[in-house]
Short mmCIF file of C-alpha atoms in Angstrom, two decimals:
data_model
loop_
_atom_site.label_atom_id
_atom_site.label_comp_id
_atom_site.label_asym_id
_atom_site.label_seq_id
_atom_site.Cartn_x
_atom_site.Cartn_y
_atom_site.Cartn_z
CA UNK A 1 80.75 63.92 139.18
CA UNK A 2 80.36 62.54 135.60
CA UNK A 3 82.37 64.53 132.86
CA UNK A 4 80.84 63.25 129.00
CA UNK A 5 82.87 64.43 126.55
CA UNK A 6 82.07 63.62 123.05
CA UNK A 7 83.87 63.78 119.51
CA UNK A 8 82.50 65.11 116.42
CA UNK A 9 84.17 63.63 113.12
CA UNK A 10 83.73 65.39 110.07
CA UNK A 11 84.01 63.73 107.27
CA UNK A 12 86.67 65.39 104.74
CA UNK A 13 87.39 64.95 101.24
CA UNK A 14 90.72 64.80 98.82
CA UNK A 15 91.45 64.99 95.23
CA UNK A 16 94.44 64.62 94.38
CA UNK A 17 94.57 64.99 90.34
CA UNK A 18 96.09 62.46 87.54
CA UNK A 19 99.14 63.68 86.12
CA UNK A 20 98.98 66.60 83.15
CA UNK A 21 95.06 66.50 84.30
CA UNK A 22 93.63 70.12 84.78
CA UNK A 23 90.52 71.75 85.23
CA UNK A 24 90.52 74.82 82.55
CA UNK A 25 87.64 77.90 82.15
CA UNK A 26 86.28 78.35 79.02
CA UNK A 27 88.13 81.13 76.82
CA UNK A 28 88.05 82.33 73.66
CA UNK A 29 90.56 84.54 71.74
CA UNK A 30 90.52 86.44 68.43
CA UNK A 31 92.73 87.14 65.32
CA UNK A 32 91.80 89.70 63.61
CA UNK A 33 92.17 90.25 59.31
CA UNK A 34 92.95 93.58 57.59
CA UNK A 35 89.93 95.34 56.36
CA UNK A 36 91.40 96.59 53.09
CA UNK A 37 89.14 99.23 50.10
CA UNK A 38 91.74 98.68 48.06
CA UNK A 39 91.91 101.88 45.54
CA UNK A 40 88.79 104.47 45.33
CA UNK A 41 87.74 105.99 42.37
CA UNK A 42 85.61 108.97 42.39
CA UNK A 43 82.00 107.98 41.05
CA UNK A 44 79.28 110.50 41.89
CA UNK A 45 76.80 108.08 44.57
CA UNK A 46 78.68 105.17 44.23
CA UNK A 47 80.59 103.15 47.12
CA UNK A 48 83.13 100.61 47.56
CA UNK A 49 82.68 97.62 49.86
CA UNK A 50 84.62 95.03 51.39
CA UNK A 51 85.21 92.16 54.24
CA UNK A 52 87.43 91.29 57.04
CA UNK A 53 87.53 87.81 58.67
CA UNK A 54 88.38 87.04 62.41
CA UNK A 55 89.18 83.80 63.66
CA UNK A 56 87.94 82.87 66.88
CA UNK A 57 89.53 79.94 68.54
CA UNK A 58 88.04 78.49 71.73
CA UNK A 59 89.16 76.10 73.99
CA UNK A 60 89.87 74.74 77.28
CA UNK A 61 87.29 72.44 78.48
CA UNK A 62 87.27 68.81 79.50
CA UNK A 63 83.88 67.82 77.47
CA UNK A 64 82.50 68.74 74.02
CA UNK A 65 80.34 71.64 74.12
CA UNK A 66 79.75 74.80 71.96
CA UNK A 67 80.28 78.38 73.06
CA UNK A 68 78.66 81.16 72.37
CA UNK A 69 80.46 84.44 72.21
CA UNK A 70 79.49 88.11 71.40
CA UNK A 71 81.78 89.41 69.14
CA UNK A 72 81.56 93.61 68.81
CA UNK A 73 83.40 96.33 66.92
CA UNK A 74 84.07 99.36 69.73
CA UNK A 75 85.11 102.90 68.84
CA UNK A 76 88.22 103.27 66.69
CA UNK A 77 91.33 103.29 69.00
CA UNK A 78 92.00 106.77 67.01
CA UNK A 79 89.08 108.10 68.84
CA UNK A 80 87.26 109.55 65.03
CA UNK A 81 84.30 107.19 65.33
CA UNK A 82 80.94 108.80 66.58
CA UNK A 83 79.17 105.24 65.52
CA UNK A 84 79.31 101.76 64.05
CA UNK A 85 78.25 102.92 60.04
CA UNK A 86 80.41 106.42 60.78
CA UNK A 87 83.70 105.80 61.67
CA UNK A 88 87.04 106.79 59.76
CA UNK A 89 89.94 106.32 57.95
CA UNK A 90 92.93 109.43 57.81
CA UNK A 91 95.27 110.79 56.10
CA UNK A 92 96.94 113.72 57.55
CA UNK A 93 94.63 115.64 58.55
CA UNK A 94 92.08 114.40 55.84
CA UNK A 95 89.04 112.06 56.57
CA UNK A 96 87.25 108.87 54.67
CA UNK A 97 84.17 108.31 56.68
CA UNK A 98 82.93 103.91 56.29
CA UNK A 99 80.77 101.77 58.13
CA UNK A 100 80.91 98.24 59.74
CA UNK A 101 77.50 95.85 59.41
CA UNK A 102 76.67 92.60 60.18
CA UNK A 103 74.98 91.41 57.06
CA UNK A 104 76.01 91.79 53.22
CA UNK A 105 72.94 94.33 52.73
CA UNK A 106 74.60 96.85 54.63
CA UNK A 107 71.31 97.30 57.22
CA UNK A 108 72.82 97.03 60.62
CA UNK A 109 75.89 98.80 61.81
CA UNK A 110 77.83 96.53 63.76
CA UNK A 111 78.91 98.24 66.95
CA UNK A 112 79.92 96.67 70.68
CA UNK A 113 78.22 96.58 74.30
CA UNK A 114 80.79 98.30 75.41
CA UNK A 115 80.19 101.52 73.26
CA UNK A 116 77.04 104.04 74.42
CA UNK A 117 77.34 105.17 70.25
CA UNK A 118 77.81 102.10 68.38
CA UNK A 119 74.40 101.22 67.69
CA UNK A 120 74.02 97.62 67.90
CA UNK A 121 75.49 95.69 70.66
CA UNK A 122 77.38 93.10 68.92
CA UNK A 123 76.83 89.53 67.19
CA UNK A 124 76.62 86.38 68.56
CA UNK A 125 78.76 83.19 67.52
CA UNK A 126 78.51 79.73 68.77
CA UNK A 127 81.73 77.63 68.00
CA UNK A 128 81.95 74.15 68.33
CA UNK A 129 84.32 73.07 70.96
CA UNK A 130 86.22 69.26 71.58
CA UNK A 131 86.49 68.14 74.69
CA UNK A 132 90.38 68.45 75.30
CA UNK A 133 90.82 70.42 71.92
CA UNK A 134 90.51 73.96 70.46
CA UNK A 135 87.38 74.68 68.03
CA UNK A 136 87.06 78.18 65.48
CA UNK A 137 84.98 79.87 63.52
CA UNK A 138 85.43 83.00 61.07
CA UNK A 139 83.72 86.08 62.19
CA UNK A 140 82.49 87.92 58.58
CA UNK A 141 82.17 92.10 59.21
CA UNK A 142 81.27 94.09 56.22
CA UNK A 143 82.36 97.33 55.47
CA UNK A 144 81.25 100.17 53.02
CA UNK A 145 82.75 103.42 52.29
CA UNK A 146 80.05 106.14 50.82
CA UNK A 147 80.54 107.65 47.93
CA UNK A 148 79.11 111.01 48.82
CA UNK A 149 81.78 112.45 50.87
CA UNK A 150 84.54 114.69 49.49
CA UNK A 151 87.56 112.76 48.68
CA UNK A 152 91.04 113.79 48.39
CA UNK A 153 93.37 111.36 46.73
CA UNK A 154 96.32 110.19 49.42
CA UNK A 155 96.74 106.81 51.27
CA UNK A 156 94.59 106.46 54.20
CA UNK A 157 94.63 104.11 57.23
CA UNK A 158 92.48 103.53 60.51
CA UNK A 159 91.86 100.26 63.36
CA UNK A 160 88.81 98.81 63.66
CA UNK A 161 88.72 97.35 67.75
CA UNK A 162 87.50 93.46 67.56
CA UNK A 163 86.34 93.00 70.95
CA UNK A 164 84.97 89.30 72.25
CA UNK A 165 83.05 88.98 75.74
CA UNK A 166 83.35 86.08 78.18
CA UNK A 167 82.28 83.06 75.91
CA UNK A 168 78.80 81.31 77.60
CA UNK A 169 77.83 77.57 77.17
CA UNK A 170 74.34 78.58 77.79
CA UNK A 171 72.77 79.89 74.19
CA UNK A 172 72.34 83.67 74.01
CA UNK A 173 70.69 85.27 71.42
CA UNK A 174 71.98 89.42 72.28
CA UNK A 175 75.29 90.66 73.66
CA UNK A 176 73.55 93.62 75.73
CA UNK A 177 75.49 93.56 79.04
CA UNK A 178 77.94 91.00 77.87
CA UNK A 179 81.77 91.41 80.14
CA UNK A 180 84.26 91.84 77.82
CA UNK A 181 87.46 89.82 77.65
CA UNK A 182 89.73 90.76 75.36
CA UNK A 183 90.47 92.82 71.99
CA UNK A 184 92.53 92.83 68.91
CA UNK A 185 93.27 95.18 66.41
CA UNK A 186 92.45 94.92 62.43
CA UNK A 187 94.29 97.46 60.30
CA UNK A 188 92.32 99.24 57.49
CA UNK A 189 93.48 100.97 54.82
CA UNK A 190 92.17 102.61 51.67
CA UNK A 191 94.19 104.49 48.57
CA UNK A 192 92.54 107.33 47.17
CA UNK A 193 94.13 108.34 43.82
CA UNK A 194 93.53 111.71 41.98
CA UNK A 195 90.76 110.69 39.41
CA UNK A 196 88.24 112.81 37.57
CA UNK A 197 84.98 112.13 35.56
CA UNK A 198 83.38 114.21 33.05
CA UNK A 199 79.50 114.16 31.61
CA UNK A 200 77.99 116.39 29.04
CA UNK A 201 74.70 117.74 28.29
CA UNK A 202 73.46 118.79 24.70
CA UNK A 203 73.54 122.23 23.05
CA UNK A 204 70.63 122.79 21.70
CA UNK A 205 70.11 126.15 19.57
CA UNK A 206 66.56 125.45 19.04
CA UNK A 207 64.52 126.49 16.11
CA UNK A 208 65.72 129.75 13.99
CA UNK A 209 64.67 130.66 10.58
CA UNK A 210 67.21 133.13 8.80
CA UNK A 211 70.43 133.26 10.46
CA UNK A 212 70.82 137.20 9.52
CA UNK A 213 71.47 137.48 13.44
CA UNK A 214 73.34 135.46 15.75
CA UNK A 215 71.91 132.48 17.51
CA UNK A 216 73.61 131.94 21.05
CA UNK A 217 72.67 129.39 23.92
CA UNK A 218 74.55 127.13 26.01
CA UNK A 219 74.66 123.92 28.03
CA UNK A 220 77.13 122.74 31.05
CA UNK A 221 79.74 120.02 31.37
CA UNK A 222 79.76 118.14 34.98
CA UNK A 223 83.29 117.29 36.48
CA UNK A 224 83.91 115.54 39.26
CA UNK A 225 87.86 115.20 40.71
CA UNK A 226 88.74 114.08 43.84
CA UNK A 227 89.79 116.96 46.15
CA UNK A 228 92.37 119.19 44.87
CA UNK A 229 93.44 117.77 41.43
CA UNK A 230 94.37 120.10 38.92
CA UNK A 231 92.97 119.34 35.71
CA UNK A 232 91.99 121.11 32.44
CA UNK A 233 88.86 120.28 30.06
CA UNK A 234 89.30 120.61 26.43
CA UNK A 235 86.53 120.46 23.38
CA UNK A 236 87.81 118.68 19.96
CA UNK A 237 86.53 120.55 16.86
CA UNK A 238 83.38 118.22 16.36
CA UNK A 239 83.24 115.78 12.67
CA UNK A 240 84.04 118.21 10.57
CA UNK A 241 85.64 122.11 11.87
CA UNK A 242 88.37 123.40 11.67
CA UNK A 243 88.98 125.87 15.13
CA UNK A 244 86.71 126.24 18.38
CA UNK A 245 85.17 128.96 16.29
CA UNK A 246 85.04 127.14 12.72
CA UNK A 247 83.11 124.24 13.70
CA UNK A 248 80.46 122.69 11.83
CA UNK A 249 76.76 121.11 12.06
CA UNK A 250 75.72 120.04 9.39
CA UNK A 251 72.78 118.73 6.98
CA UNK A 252 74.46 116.14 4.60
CA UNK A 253 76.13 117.89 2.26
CA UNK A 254 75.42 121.37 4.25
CA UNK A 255 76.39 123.38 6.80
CA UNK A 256 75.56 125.67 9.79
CA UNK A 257 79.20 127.26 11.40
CA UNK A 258 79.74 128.36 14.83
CA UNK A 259 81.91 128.49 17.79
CA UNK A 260 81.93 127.76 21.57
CA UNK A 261 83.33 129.76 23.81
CA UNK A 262 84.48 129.82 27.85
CA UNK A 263 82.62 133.32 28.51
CA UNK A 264 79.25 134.43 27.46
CA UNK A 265 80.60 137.16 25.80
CA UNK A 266 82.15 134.92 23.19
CA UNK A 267 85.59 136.42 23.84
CA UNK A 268 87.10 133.08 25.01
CA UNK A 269 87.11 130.28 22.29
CA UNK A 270 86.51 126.91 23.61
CA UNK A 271 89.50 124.77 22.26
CA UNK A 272 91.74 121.72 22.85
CA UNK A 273 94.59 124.00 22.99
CA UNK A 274 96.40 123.49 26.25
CA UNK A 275 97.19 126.63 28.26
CA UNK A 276 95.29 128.57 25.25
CA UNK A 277 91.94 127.84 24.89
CA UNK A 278 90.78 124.95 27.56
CA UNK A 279 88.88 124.81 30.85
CA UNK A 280 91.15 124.97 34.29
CA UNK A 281 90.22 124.24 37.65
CA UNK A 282 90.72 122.15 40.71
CA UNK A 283 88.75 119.36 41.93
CA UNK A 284 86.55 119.37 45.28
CA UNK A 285 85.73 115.67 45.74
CA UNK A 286 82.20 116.84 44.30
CA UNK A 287 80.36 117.66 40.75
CA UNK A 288 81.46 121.22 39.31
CA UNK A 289 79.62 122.59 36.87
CA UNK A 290 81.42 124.12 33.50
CA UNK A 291 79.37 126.40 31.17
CA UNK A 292 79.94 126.05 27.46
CA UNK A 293 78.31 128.87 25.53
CA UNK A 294 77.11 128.50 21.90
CA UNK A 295 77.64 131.12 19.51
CA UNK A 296 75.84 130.72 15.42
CA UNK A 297 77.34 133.70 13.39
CA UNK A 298 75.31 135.78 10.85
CA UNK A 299 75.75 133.66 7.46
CA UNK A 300 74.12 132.82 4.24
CA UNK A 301 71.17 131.06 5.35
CA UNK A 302 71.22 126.80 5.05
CA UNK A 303 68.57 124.77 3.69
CA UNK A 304 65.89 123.98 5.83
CA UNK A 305 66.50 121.19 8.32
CA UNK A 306 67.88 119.79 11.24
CA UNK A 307 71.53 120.75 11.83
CA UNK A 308 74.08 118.38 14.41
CA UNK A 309 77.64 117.94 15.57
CA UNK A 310 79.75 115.71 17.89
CA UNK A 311 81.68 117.12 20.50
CA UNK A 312 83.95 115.30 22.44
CA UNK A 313 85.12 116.85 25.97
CA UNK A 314 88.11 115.44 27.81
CA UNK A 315 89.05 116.11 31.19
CA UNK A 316 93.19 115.85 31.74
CA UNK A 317 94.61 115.72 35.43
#
C-alpha cells in the first residue's frame, strides 16, 4: 500500500515598520471662540449681531489630502433651545432668546444632525491637510439676538455645543446622517443694561375761532425701558412759559396760554418737577404709551393765525 501525503505552503507576509513610522486615521478636532453681544440697548425692532470663530485642525495622515467635515451647532447643553434661530441666553430665571446661521444674511439657522429640532443639519468644511502635518480652517457662525422680545437689564450667559462628525476624504456636500466625533463648548454672553427711549407725537388743538371756551385735546408719548426700570418723564415749559400751566404758543409777538396736564380732568399739571408734577412708571421691555392732555383756557382772543410751541420730554431712569 502507497500512502501520498502532500504539503500545502501558504505563502505569508510581514511588515515590520521603520522606526517613528505609523499608520494614523484621519481626525479632526475643534476650538471653539466666545460668541459675545456685547451690551444691548433697548431699540423698538432692532437687533444686535455678532460672530464666533472655531478652529478646526486636522491631521494624521501619511499623504496630502483635504477633509471634509460637517461642522453643527446641537441643542444648548442648558437644555433652553427648541431650535437653531431660538435658543437662549439666562439670567436667573430671565431669558434672551438668539439665533445661530450659516450666512451673514441671517437666512439659515445653523443647527446639527444630531438634533431632530435644529433645522438644518450642519455645514460642510473641507481643510487642506499635509501629508505628515496638521492643516485648519476657521469655522464663521453668525448670531443675532431679536429685538422684539422683552428685555430685562442683568448679565446673561448660555453654551452654544460645536459638534464636528467623522472628517471624510471623499467630498460631501450635506451632513444628514453624518457620526459625530466630538464637541466643544463656546461660551456666550450678553449684558443687558437698564435703558429707556422716549418718542413724541404732536398736540394739535386744531382750528378754534374765539377762545371764550376752553379748547382741550391730547396726544401720547411712547416709552420704551427694558424690563423693570423705574423711570419718570418730565415736560420743560416749551420757548417761552413759565409753569406746566403758563406755557405759551405763540404768533410772533403774540400769544395763546395753556397747560398740560397728567389726567384728563386737568387736575394734574404736567411739569419737570420731580416727585411733583412728572410721569412715573416701570419699564416692560416693550413701548408704553403716556397720555398728555392739552388744556387752552378762556382768554382774550389772539390775532388770527397759526399758534406753536416746543416741548421737550425727557425720560430719567
Amino acid at each position: 500500500m502507497k500512502t501520498l501525503t502532500r504539503i500545502l505552503l501558504f505563502p505569508a507576509a510581514l511588515f515590520i515598520l521603520k522606526p517613528g513610522e505609523a499608520r494614523a486615521a484621519l481626525s479632526c478636532a475643534t476650538n471653539a471662540g466666545t460668541l459675545q453681544f456685547g451690551s444691548v440697548t433697548v431699540t423698538t425692532g432692532s437687533s444686535a449681531t455678532t460672530t464666533n470663530t472655531v478652529t478646526l485642525s486636522c491631521s494624521g495622515v501619511t499623504s496630502a489630502t483635504t477633509a471634509y467635515v460637517c461642522v453643527g451647532i446641537a441643542a444648548d447643553p442648558n437644555g433652553l433651545a427648541t431650535s437653531a434661530t431660538n435658543r437662549y441666553l439666562a439670567s436667573g430665571s430671565n431669558r434672551l432668546a438668539y439665533g445661530t446661521y450659516t450666512d451673514a444674511t441671517y437666512t439659515t439657522g445653523w443647527g446639527s444632525w444630531s438634533w431632530a429640532s435644529g433645522g438644518s443639519s450642519g455645514k460642510v468644511y473641507s481643510v487642506a491637510v499635509p501629508a505628515n502635518g496638521t492643516g485648519t480652517a476657521s469655522v464663521t457662525a453668525y448670531a443675532r439676538l431679536g429685538g422684539s422680545q422683552t428685555f430685562v437689564a442683568g448679565s446673561y450667559s448660555g453654551f452654544m455645543r460645536i459638534q464636528t462628525a467623522v472628517p471624510s476624504t471623499t467630498a460631501i456636500t450635506r451632513c444628514d446622517g453624518q457620526t459625530s466625533a466630538g464637541t466643544a463648548n463656546a461660551f456666550a454672553t450678553a449684558t443687558v443694561a437698564a435703558s429707556c427711549m422716549i418718542t413724541a407725537s404732536d398736540l394739535n388743538f386744531g382750528s378754534v375761532g374765539l377762545l371764550a371756551s376752553e379748547v382741550t385735546g391730547s396726544t401720547s408719548l411712547a416709552v420704551t425701558c427694558t424690563s423693570g426700570t423705574a423711570y419718570t418723564i418730565g415736560l420743560n415749559n416749551g420757548l417761552t412759559g413759565t409753569g406746566p400751566t403758563q406755557r405759551k404758543m405763540t404768533n410772533g409777538a403774540v400769544s395763546v396760554t395753556y397747560g398740560l396736564y397728567r389726567d384728563a380732568s386737568g387736575t394734574l399739571p404736567f411739569g419737570n418737577t420731580s416727585g411733583t408734577n412728572t410721569y412715573s412708571g416701570s419699564g416692560s421691555g416693550v413701548s408704553q404709551a403716556v397720555t398728555v392732555y392739552g388744556r387752552v383756557p378762556v382768554q382774550t382772543s389772539a390775532t388770527p393765525g397759526s399758534y406753536s410751541d416746543t416741548i421737550v420730554a425727557t425720560v430719567t431712569y
